[in-house]
Amino acid sequence: MASTALEIVAFVVSISGWVLVSSTLPTDYWKVSTIDGTVITTATYFANLWKICVTDSTGVANCKEFPSMLALDGYIQACRGLMIAAVSLGFFGSIFALFGMKCTKVGGSDQAKAKIACLAGIVFILSGLCSMTGCSLYANKITTEFFDPLYMEQKYELGAALFIGWAGASLCIIGGVIFCFSISDNNKTPRMGYTYNGPTSVMSSRTKYQGGEGDFKTAGPSKQFDKNAYV
């Protein structure tokens, strides 16, 4: 019962993390920069893995998609690949989890379901690591440019999408670890032992025989078969 509850908790945590990781891909605010005027903010620059945008003081946003994938910086290409891999692994991990959980009726025997659930935990951990690496690589590029005094172009700060990606990656890793520990909990579950006492009829007959054996020895010769009875 405890292992089933652990699997349900792991599934909810892992799916929540996978949803958060998936939501970071279309999010615009991976990095943000603002240009302040004397009274109001005159312009806001923000970008993600697919485009860069600018919003003026009137609220009108103009976006420009990256023209060519091959002309992109290496860190953007790496982040794209890592985030897509994280989303794909999370999808397959959720399917494996559905087949491996004890509360479902698919997946085969308990031993086979335990192996599938452990595989789901490993896949979720890999998904979280991919997302964590992608977000950290992007954030490292932003902080390096921001604190570089020789970098004269537009400087950015960390956007909300990075924090969402880190949170989702952490949930995926935690859920995968819980899945693996739920399998170890299954192996430690004690089995009920039964002792074989033999057939009841034989034991009862032996008991009766041993109980009546003393009476048979102590009793004297039967009067029915006394030799004087025939005289």
Coordinates of N, CA and C in Angstrom, one line a residue:
M1 N 0.8 -1.2 0.0 CA 0.0 0.0 0.0 C 0.9 1.3 0.0
A2 N 2.0 1.2 0.8 CA 2.8 2.4 0.8 C 3.5 2.6 -0.5
S3 N 3.9 1.5 -1.2 CA 4.6 1.7 -2.5 C 3.6 2.2 -3.5
T4 N 2.4 1.8 -3.5 CA 1.4 2.4 -4.4 C 1.2 3.9 -4.2
A5 N 1.2 4.3 -2.9 CA 1.0 5.8 -2.7 C 2.3 6.5 -3.1
L6 N 3.5 5.9 -3.0 CA 4.7 6.5 -3.4 C 4.7 6.7 -5.0
E7 N 4.2 5.7 -5.7 CA 4.1 5.7 -7.1 C 3.2 6.8 -7.6
I8 N 2.0 7.0 -6.9 CA 1.1 8.0 -7.3 C 1.7 9.4 -7.0
V9 N 2.4 9.6 -5.9 CA 3.0 10.9 -5.6 C 4.1 11.1 -6.7
A10 N 4.9 10.1 -7.0 CA 6.0 10.3 -8.0 C 5.4 10.6 -9.4
F11 N 4.3 10.0 -9.7 CA 3.6 10.3 -11.0 C 3.1 11.7 -11.1
V12 N 2.5 12.2 -10.0 CA 2.0 13.6 -10.0 C 3.1 14.6 -10.1
V13 N 4.2 14.4 -9.3 CA 5.3 15.3 -9.3 C 6.0 15.3 -10.6
S14 N 6.2 14.1 -11.2 CA 6.9 14.0 -12.5 C 6.1 14.7 -13.6
I15 N 4.8 14.4 -13.7 CA 4.0 15.0 -14.7 C 3.9 16.5 -14.6
S16 N 3.9 17.0 -13.3 CA 3.9 18.5 -13.1 C 5.2 19.1 -13.6
G17 N 6.3 18.4 -13.3 CA 7.6 18.9 -13.8 C 7.6 18.9 -15.3
W18 N 7.1 17.9 -15.9 CA 7.1 17.8 -17.4 C 6.3 18.9 -18.0
V19 N 5.1 19.2 -17.5 CA 4.3 20.2 -18.0 C 5.0 21.6 -17.9
L20 N 5.7 21.8 -16.8 CA 6.4 23.1 -16.6 C 7.6 23.2 -17.6
V21 N 8.3 22.1 -17.8 CA 9.4 22.1 -18.8 C 8.8 22.3 -20.2
S22 N 7.7 21.7 -20.5 CA 7.1 21.9 -21.9 C 6.6 23.3 -22.1
S23 N 6.2 24.0 -21.0 CA 5.7 25.4 -21.1 C 6.8 26.4 -21.4
T24 N 8.0 26.0 -21.1 CA 9.1 27.0 -21.3 C 9.5 27.2 -22.8
L25 N 9.2 26.2 -23.6 CA 9.5 26.3 -25.1 C 8.8 27.5 -25.8
P26 N 7.5 27.6 -25.6 CA 6.8 28.8 -26.3 C 6.9 30.1 -25.5
T27 N 7.4 30.0 -24.3 CA 7.5 31.3 -23.5 C 8.5 32.3 -24.1
D28 N 8.1 33.5 -24.1 CA 8.9 34.6 -24.8 C 10.0 35.1 -23.9
Y29 N 9.8 35.0 -22.6 CA 10.8 35.7 -21.7 C 11.9 34.8 -21.2
W30 N 12.8 34.4 -22.1 CA 14.0 33.7 -21.6 C 15.1 34.7 -21.2
K31 N 15.1 35.8 -21.8 CA 16.0 36.9 -21.3 C 15.3 38.3 -21.6
V32 N 15.5 39.2 -20.7 CA 14.7 40.5 -20.7 C 15.7 41.6 -20.5
S33 N 15.5 42.7 -21.2 CA 16.2 43.9 -21.0 C 15.3 45.1 -21.2
T34 N 15.5 46.2 -20.4 CA 14.6 47.4 -20.5 C 15.5 48.6 -20.6
I35 N 15.0 49.6 -21.4 CA 15.6 50.9 -21.5 C 14.7 51.9 -20.9
D36 N 15.1 52.5 -19.8 CA 14.3 53.4 -19.0 C 14.5 54.9 -19.5
G37 N 13.4 55.6 -19.6 CA 13.5 57.0 -19.8 C 13.4 57.8 -18.5
T38 N 13.2 59.1 -18.6 CA 13.1 59.9 -17.4 C 11.9 59.7 -16.6
V39 N 10.8 59.2 -17.3 CA 9.5 59.1 -16.6 C 9.0 57.6 -16.7
I40 N 9.0 57.1 -17.9 CA 8.5 55.7 -18.1 C 9.5 54.9 -18.8
T41 N 9.2 53.6 -18.9 CA 10.1 52.6 -19.6 C 9.8 52.8 -21.1
T42 N 10.8 53.2 -21.9 CA 10.7 53.5 -23.3 C 10.7 52.2 -24.1
A43 N 11.4 51.2 -23.8 CA 11.4 50.0 -24.6 C 11.8 48.8 -23.7
T44 N 11.3 47.7 -24.1 CA 11.6 46.4 -23.4 C 12.0 45.4 -24.4
Y45 N 13.1 44.8 -24.3 CA 13.6 43.8 -25.2 C 13.5 42.4 -24.5
F46 N 13.1 41.4 -25.2 CA 13.0 40.1 -24.7 C 13.2 39.1 -25.8
A47 N 13.6 37.9 -25.5 CA 13.9 36.9 -26.5 C 13.8 35.5 -25.9
N48 N 13.6 34.5 -26.8 CA 13.6 33.1 -26.4 C 14.4 32.3 -27.3
L49 N 14.2 31.1 -27.5 CA 15.0 30.2 -28.3 C 14.6 30.3 -29.8
W50 N 13.5 31.1 -30.1 CA 13.1 31.1 -31.5 C 13.0 32.5 -32.1
K51 N 12.9 33.5 -31.3 CA 12.8 34.9 -31.8 C 13.2 35.9 -30.8
I52 N 13.4 37.2 -31.2 CA 13.7 38.3 -30.4 C 12.7 39.4 -30.6
C53 N 12.2 40.0 -29.6 CA 11.1 41.0 -29.7 C 11.5 42.3 -28.9
V54 N 10.8 43.3 -29.3 CA 10.9 44.6 -28.6 C 9.5 45.2 -28.4
T55 N 9.3 45.8 -27.3 CA 8.0 46.5 -27.0 C 8.3 47.9 -26.6
D56 N 7.5 48.8 -27.3 CA 7.7 50.2 -27.0 C 6.8 50.7 -25.8
S57 N 6.8 52.0 -25.5 CA 6.0 52.5 -24.4 C 4.5 52.4 -24.7
T58 N 4.1 52.3 -25.9 CA 2.7 52.2 -26.2 C 2.2 50.7 -26.1
G59 N 3.1 49.8 -25.8 CA 2.6 48.4 -25.7 C 2.7 47.6 -27.0
V60 N 3.1 48.2 -28.1 CA 3.2 47.5 -29.3 C 4.5 46.7 -29.4
A61 N 4.3 45.4 -29.7 CA 5.5 44.5 -29.8 C 5.8 44.1 -31.2
N62 N 7.1 44.2 -31.5 CA 7.6 43.8 -32.8 C 8.6 42.7 -32.6
C63 N 8.3 41.6 -33.3 CA 9.2 40.4 -33.1 C 9.8 40.0 -34.4
K64 N 11.0 39.4 -34.3 CA 11.8 38.9 -35.5 C 12.3 37.6 -35.2
E65 N 11.9 36.6 -36.0 CA 12.4 35.2 -35.8 C 13.8 35.1 -36.3
F66 N 14.5 34.2 -35.7 CA 15.9 33.9 -36.1 C 15.8 33.4 -37.6
P67 N 16.6 34.0 -38.5 CA 16.5 33.6 -39.9 C 16.9 32.2 -40.3
S68 N 18.0 31.7 -39.7 CA 18.5 30.4 -40.1 C 19.0 29.7 -38.9
M69 N 18.7 28.4 -38.8 CA 19.1 27.6 -37.7 C 20.6 27.4 -37.7
L70 N 21.2 27.3 -38.9 CA 22.6 27.1 -39.0 C 23.4 28.3 -38.7
A71 N 22.8 29.5 -38.8 CA 23.5 30.7 -38.5 C 23.4 31.1 -37.0
L72 N 22.7 30.3 -36.2 CA 22.5 30.7 -34.8 C 23.8 30.4 -34.0
D73 N 23.8 31.0 -32.8 CA 24.9 30.8 -31.9 C 24.8 29.3 -31.4
G74 N 26.0 28.8 -31.1 CA 26.0 27.4 -30.6 C 25.2 27.1 -29.4
Y75 N 25.2 28.1 -28.5 CA 24.5 27.8 -27.2 C 23.0 27.7 -27.4
I76 N 22.5 28.5 -28.4 CA 21.0 28.5 -28.7 C 20.7 27.1 -29.3
Q77 N 21.5 26.7 -30.2 CA 21.2 25.3 -30.8 C 21.3 24.2 -29.8
A78 N 22.3 24.3 -28.9 CA 22.4 23.3 -27.8 C 21.2 23.4 -26.9
C79 N 20.7 24.6 -26.5 CA 19.6 24.7 -25.7 C 18.3 24.2 -26.3
R80 N 18.2 24.4 -27.6 CA 17.0 23.9 -28.4 C 17.0 22.3 -28.3
G81 N 18.1 21.8 -28.6 CA 18.2 20.3 -28.6 C 18.0 19.7 -27.2
L82 N 18.5 20.3 -26.2 CA 18.3 19.8 -24.8 C 16.9 19.9 -24.3
M83 N 16.2 21.1 -24.7 CA 14.8 21.2 -24.2 C 13.9 20.3 -25.0
I84 N 14.1 20.1 -26.3 CA 13.3 19.2 -27.0 C 13.5 17.8 -26.5
A85 N 14.7 17.4 -26.2 CA 15.0 16.1 -25.7 C 14.3 15.9 -24.3
A86 N 14.3 17.0 -23.5 CA 13.7 16.9 -22.2 C 12.2 16.7 -22.3
V87 N 11.5 17.4 -23.3 CA 10.1 17.2 -23.5 C 9.8 15.8 -24.0
S88 N 10.6 15.3 -24.9 CA 10.4 14.0 -25.5 C 10.6 12.9 -24.4
L89 N 11.6 13.0 -23.6 CA 11.9 12.0 -22.6 C 10.8 12.0 -21.6
G90 N 10.3 13.2 -21.2 CA 9.2 13.3 -20.3 C 7.9 12.6 -20.8
F91 N 7.7 12.7 -22.1 CA 6.5 12.1 -22.7 C 6.6 10.6 -22.6
F92 N 7.7 10.0 -23.0 CA 7.9 8.6 -22.9 C 7.9 8.1 -21.4
G93 N 8.5 8.9 -20.5 CA 8.5 8.6 -19.1 C 7.1 8.5 -18.6
S94 N 6.2 9.4 -19.0 CA 4.8 9.3 -18.5 C 4.1 8.1 -19.0
I95 N 4.4 7.6 -20.2 CA 3.8 6.4 -20.7 C 4.3 5.2 -20.0
F96 N 5.6 5.1 -19.7 CA 6.2 4.0 -19.0 C 5.6 4.0 -17.5
A97 N 5.4 5.2 -17.0 CA 4.9 5.2 -15.6 C 3.4 4.7 -15.5
L98 N 2.6 5.0 -16.6 CA 1.3 4.5 -16.6 C 1.2 2.9 -16.7
F99 N 2.2 2.4 -17.4 CA 2.2 0.9 -17.5 C 2.9 0.3 -16.3
G100 N 3.7 1.0 -15.6 CA 4.4 0.4 -14.5 C 3.8 0.6 -13.1
M101 N 2.8 1.4 -13.0 CA 2.2 1.7 -11.7 C 1.3 0.5 -11.3
K102 N 1.3 0.2 -10.0 CA 0.5 -0.9 -9.5 C -1.0 -0.6 -9.6
C103 N -1.4 0.6 -9.6 CA -2.9 1.0 -9.6 C -3.5 0.9 -11.0
T104 N -2.7 0.5 -12.0 CA -3.2 0.3 -13.3 C -3.3 -1.2 -13.6
K105 N -4.1 -1.6 -14.6 CA -4.3 -3.0 -14.9 C -3.5 -3.4 -16.1
V106 N -2.6 -2.6 -16.6 CA -1.8 -3.0 -17.7 C -0.3 -3.1 -17.3
G107 N 0.5 -3.8 -18.1 CA 1.9 -3.9 -17.8 C 2.4 -5.3 -17.4
G108 N 1.5 -6.3 -17.1 CA 1.9 -7.6 -16.8 C 1.9 -7.9 -15.3
S109 N 2.8 -8.7 -14.9 CA 3.0 -9.1 -13.5 C 3.6 -8.0 -12.7
D110 N 3.6 -8.2 -11.4 CA 4.1 -7.2 -10.5 C 5.6 -7.0 -10.7
Q111 N 6.3 -8.1 -11.0 CA 7.7 -8.0 -11.3 C 8.0 -7.2 -12.5
A112 N 7.2 -7.4 -13.6 CA 7.4 -6.7 -14.8 C 7.0 -5.2 -14.7
K113 N 5.9 -5.0 -13.9 CA 5.5 -3.6 -13.7 C 6.6 -2.8 -12.8
A114 N 7.2 -3.5 -11.9 CA 8.3 -2.9 -11.1 C 9.5 -2.4 -12.0
K115 N 9.8 -3.3 -13.0 CA 10.9 -2.9 -13.9 C 10.5 -1.7 -14.8
I116 N 9.3 -1.7 -15.2 CA 8.8 -0.6 -16.1 C 8.8 0.7 -15.3
A117 N 8.3 0.6 -14.0 CA 8.3 1.8 -13.2 C 9.7 2.4 -12.9
C118 N 10.6 1.5 -12.7 CA 12.0 1.9 -12.5 C 12.6 2.5 -13.8
L119 N 12.2 2.0 -14.9 CA 12.6 2.6 -16.2 C 12.0 4.0 -16.3
A120 N 10.8 4.2 -15.9 CA 10.1 5.5 -16.0 C 10.8 6.5 -15.1
G121 N 11.2 6.0 -13.9 CA 12.0 6.9 -13.0 C 13.3 7.4 -13.6
I122 N 14.0 6.5 -14.3 CA 15.3 6.8 -14.9 C 15.1 7.8 -16.1
V123 N 14.0 7.6 -16.9 CA 13.7 8.5 -18.0 C 13.3 9.9 -17.5
F124 N 12.6 10.0 -16.4 CA 12.2 11.3 -15.8 C 13.5 12.0 -15.3
I125 N 14.4 11.3 -14.7 CA 15.6 11.9 -14.2 C 16.4 12.4 -15.4
L126 N 16.5 11.7 -16.5 CA 17.2 12.2 -17.7 C 16.5 13.4 -18.2
S127 N 15.2 13.4 -18.2 CA 14.5 14.6 -18.7 C 14.8 15.8 -17.9
G128 N 14.8 15.6 -16.6 CA 15.1 16.8 -15.7 C 16.5 17.2 -15.9
L129 N 17.5 16.3 -16.1 CA 18.9 16.7 -16.3 C 19.0 17.5 -17.6
C130 N 18.3 17.1 -18.7 CA 18.4 17.8 -19.9 C 17.8 19.2 -19.8
S131 N 16.7 19.3 -19.1 CA 16.1 20.7 -18.9 C 17.0 21.5 -18.1
M132 N 17.5 21.0 -17.0 CA 18.4 21.7 -16.1 C 19.7 22.2 -16.8
T133 N 20.2 21.3 -17.7 CA 21.4 21.7 -18.4 C 21.1 22.8 -19.5
G134 N 20.0 22.7 -20.2 CA 19.7 23.7 -21.2 C 19.4 25.1 -20.6
C135 N 18.7 25.1 -19.5 CA 18.4 26.4 -18.8 C 19.7 27.0 -18.2
S136 N 20.5 26.2 -17.6 CA 21.7 26.6 -17.0 C 22.7 27.2 -18.1
L137 N 22.8 26.5 -19.2 CA 23.6 27.0 -20.3 C 23.2 28.3 -20.8
Y138 N 21.9 28.5 -21.0 CA 21.4 29.8 -21.5 C 21.6 30.9 -20.4
A139 N 21.4 30.6 -19.2 CA 21.6 31.5 -18.1 C 23.1 31.9 -17.9
N140 N 24.0 30.9 -18.1 CA 25.4 31.2 -18.1 C 25.8 32.2 -19.1
K141 N 25.3 32.1 -20.3 CA 25.6 33.0 -21.4 C 25.1 34.4 -21.1
I142 N 23.9 34.5 -20.5 CA 23.4 35.8 -20.1 C 24.2 36.5 -19.1
T143 N 24.6 35.8 -18.0 CA 25.4 36.3 -16.9 C 26.8 36.7 -17.4
T144 N 27.3 35.9 -18.2 CA 28.7 36.1 -18.7 C 28.7 37.5 -19.5
E145 N 27.8 37.7 -20.4 CA 27.7 38.9 -21.1 C 27.4 40.1 -20.2
F146 N 26.5 39.9 -19.2 CA 26.1 41.0 -18.4 C 27.3 41.5 -17.5
F147 N 28.1 40.7 -17.0 CA 29.2 41.1 -16.2 C 30.5 41.3 -16.9
D148 N 30.5 41.2 -18.2 CA 31.7 41.4 -19.0 C 31.8 42.9 -19.4
P149 N 32.8 43.6 -18.9 CA 32.9 45.1 -19.1 C 33.2 45.4 -20.6
L150 N 33.7 44.4 -21.3 CA 34.1 44.7 -22.7 C 33.0 44.4 -23.7
Y151 N 31.9 43.8 -23.2 CA 30.7 43.5 -24.0 C 29.9 44.8 -24.2
M152 N 29.8 45.4 -25.4 CA 29.2 46.6 -25.6 C 27.8 46.5 -26.2
E153 N 27.3 45.4 -26.5 CA 26.0 45.2 -27.1 C 24.9 45.3 -26.0
Q154 N 23.7 45.0 -26.4 CA 22.6 45.0 -25.5 C 22.8 43.9 -24.4
K155 N 22.7 44.3 -23.2 CA 22.8 43.3 -22.1 C 21.4 42.9 -21.6
Y156 N 21.3 41.6 -21.2 CA 20.0 41.1 -20.8 C 20.1 40.5 -19.4
E157 N 18.9 40.3 -18.8 CA 18.8 39.6 -17.5 C 18.0 38.4 -17.6
L158 N 18.0 37.6 -16.6 CA 17.4 36.3 -16.6 C 15.9 36.5 -16.7
G159 N 15.2 35.7 -17.6 CA 13.8 35.8 -17.8 C 13.0 34.8 -16.9
A160 N 11.7 34.9 -17.0 CA 10.9 34.0 -16.1 C 10.9 32.6 -16.6
A161 N 11.1 32.4 -17.9 CA 11.1 31.0 -18.5 C 12.2 30.2 -17.9
L162 N 13.4 30.8 -17.6 CA 14.5 30.0 -17.0 C 14.1 29.5 -15.6
F163 N 13.5 30.3 -14.8 CA 13.1 29.8 -13.5 C 12.0 28.8 -13.5
I164 N 11.1 28.9 -14.5 CA 10.1 27.8 -14.7 C 10.8 26.5 -15.1
G165 N 11.7 26.7 -16.0 CA 12.5 25.5 -16.5 C 13.2 24.8 -15.4
W166 N 13.9 25.6 -14.5 CA 14.6 25.0 -13.4 C 13.6 24.3 -12.4
A167 N 12.5 24.9 -12.2 CA 11.5 24.3 -11.3 C 11.0 23.0 -11.8
G168 N 10.6 23.0 -13.1 CA 10.2 21.8 -13.8 C 11.2 20.7 -13.8
A169 N 12.5 21.0 -14.0 CA 13.5 20.0 -14.0 C 13.7 19.4 -12.6
S170 N 13.6 20.3 -11.6 CA 13.7 19.7 -10.2 C 12.6 18.8 -9.9
L171 N 11.4 19.1 -10.3 CA 10.3 18.2 -10.1 C 10.4 16.9 -10.8
C172 N 10.9 16.9 -12.1 CA 11.1 15.7 -12.8 C 12.2 14.8 -12.1
I173 N 13.2 15.4 -11.7 CA 14.3 14.6 -11.0 C 13.8 14.0 -9.7
I174 N 13.0 14.8 -8.9 CA 12.5 14.3 -7.6 C 11.5 13.2 -7.9
G175 N 10.6 13.4 -8.9 CA 9.6 12.3 -9.2 C 10.3 11.0 -9.7
G176 N 11.4 11.2 -10.5 CA 12.1 10.0 -10.9 C 12.8 9.2 -9.8
V177 N 13.3 10.0 -8.8 CA 14.0 9.4 -7.7 C 12.9 8.7 -6.8
I178 N 11.8 9.3 -6.6 CA 10.7 8.6 -5.8 C 10.3 7.3 -6.5
F179 N 10.2 7.3 -7.8 CA 9.8 6.1 -8.6 C 10.9 5.0 -8.3
C180 N 12.1 5.3 -8.3 CA 13.2 4.3 -8.0 C 13.1 3.8 -6.6
F181 N 12.8 4.7 -5.6 CA 12.7 4.3 -4.2 C 11.5 3.5 -4.0
S182 N 10.4 3.7 -4.7 CA 9.2 2.9 -4.6 C 9.4 1.5 -5.0
I183 N 10.3 1.3 -6.0 CA 10.7 -0.1 -6.4 C 11.5 -0.8 -5.3
S184 N 12.4 -0.1 -4.7 CA 13.2 -0.7 -3.6 C 12.3 -1.0 -2.4
D185 N 11.3 -0.2 -2.2 CA 10.3 -0.5 -1.1 C 9.5 -1.8 -1.4
N186 N 9.3 -2.0 -2.7 CA 8.6 -3.3 -3.0 C 9.4 -4.5 -2.7
N187 N 10.7 -4.4 -2.9 CA 11.6 -5.6 -2.7 C 11.7 -5.8 -1.2
K188 N 11.6 -4.8 -0.3 CA 11.7 -5.0 1.1 C 10.4 -5.5 1.8
T189 N 9.3 -5.6 1.0 CA 8.1 -5.9 1.7 C 8.1 -7.4 2.1
P190 N 7.9 -7.7 3.4 CA 8.0 -9.1 3.8 C 6.9 -9.9 3.3
R191 N 7.1 -11.2 3.1 CA 6.1 -12.1 2.6 C 5.6 -13.0 3.8
M192 N 4.4 -13.3 3.8 CA 3.8 -14.1 4.9 C 4.3 -15.6 4.8
G193 N 4.8 -16.1 5.9 CA 5.2 -17.5 5.9 C 4.2 -18.4 6.5
Y194 N 4.1 -19.6 5.9 CA 3.2 -20.6 6.3 C 3.9 -21.9 6.6
T195 N 3.6 -22.6 7.7 CA 4.3 -23.8 8.1 C 3.3 -25.0 7.8
Y196 N 3.9 -26.1 7.3 CA 3.2 -27.2 6.9 C 3.1 -28.2 8.1
N197 N 1.9 -28.4 8.6 CA 1.7 -29.2 9.8 C 1.3 -30.7 9.5
G198 N 1.2 -31.0 8.2 CA 0.8 -32.3 7.9 C -0.7 -32.4 7.8
P199 N -1.2 -33.6 7.3 CA -2.7 -33.8 7.2 C -3.3 -33.8 8.6
T200 N -4.4 -33.2 8.7 CA -5.1 -33.2 10.0 C -5.6 -34.5 10.5
S201 N -6.0 -35.4 9.6 CA -6.6 -36.7 9.9 C -5.5 -37.6 10.5
V202 N -4.3 -37.5 9.9 CA -3.2 -38.4 10.4 C -2.8 -38.0 11.8
M203 N -2.6 -36.6 12.0 CA -2.2 -36.2 13.3 C -3.2 -36.5 14.3
S204 N -4.5 -36.4 14.0 CA -5.5 -36.7 15.0 C -5.5 -38.1 15.3
S205 N -5.3 -39.0 14.3 CA -5.3 -40.4 14.6 C -4.1 -40.8 15.4
R206 N -2.9 -40.1 15.2 CA -1.7 -40.4 16.0 C -1.9 -40.0 17.4
T207 N -2.5 -38.9 17.6 CA -2.8 -38.4 18.9 C -3.7 -39.3 19.7
K208 N -4.7 -39.8 19.0 CA -5.6 -40.7 19.7 C -4.9 -42.0 20.0
Y209 N -4.0 -42.5 19.1 CA -3.3 -43.8 19.4 C -2.4 -43.6 20.6
Q210 N -1.6 -42.4 20.6 CA -0.7 -42.3 21.7 C -1.4 -42.1 23.0
G211 N -2.5 -41.4 22.9 CA -3.3 -41.2 24.2 C -3.9 -42.5 24.7
G212 N -4.3 -43.4 23.9 CA -4.9 -44.7 24.3 C -3.9 -45.8 24.5
E213 N -2.6 -45.5 24.2 CA -1.6 -46.6 24.3 C -1.3 -46.9 25.8
G214 N -1.2 -45.8 26.6 CA -1.0 -46.1 28.0 C -2.1 -46.8 28.7
D215 N -3.3 -46.5 28.4 CA -4.4 -47.3 28.9 C -4.4 -48.7 28.5
F216 N -3.9 -49.0 27.3 CA -3.9 -50.4 26.8 C -2.9 -51.2 27.6
K217 N -1.7 -50.5 27.9 CA -0.7 -51.2 28.6 C -1.0 -51.5 30.1
T218 N -1.6 -50.5 30.7 CA -1.9 -50.7 32.2 C -3.1 -51.5 32.4
A219 N -3.9 -51.7 31.5 CA -5.1 -52.5 31.7 C -4.8 -53.9 31.8
G220 N -5.5 -54.7 32.7 CA -5.2 -56.1 32.8 C -5.8 -56.9 31.7
P221 N -5.6 -58.2 31.7 CA -6.2 -59.0 30.7 C -7.7 -58.9 30.6
S222 N -8.2 -58.9 29.5 CA -9.6 -58.8 29.3 C -10.3 -60.0 29.8
K223 N -11.4 -59.6 30.5 CA -12.2 -60.7 31.1 C -12.9 -61.5 30.0
Q224 N -13.1 -60.9 28.8 CA -13.8 -61.6 27.8 C -13.0 -62.7 27.2
F225 N -11.6 -62.6 27.3 CA -10.7 -63.6 26.8 C -10.0 -64.4 27.9
D226 N -10.5 -64.4 29.1 CA -9.9 -65.1 30.2 C -10.0 -66.6 30.0
K227 N -9.0 -67.4 30.4 CA -9.0 -68.8 30.1 C -10.0 -69.5 30.9
N228 N -10.4 -69.0 32.0 CA -11.4 -69.7 32.8 C -12.8 -69.5 32.3
A229 N -12.9 -68.6 31.3 CA -14.2 -68.4 30.7 C -14.6 -69.6 29.8
Y230 N -13.6 -70.4 29.4 CA -14.0 -71.5 28.5 C -14.1 -72.8 29.3
V231 N -13.9 -72.8 30.6 CA -14.0 -74.0 31.4 C -15.4 -74.2 31.9

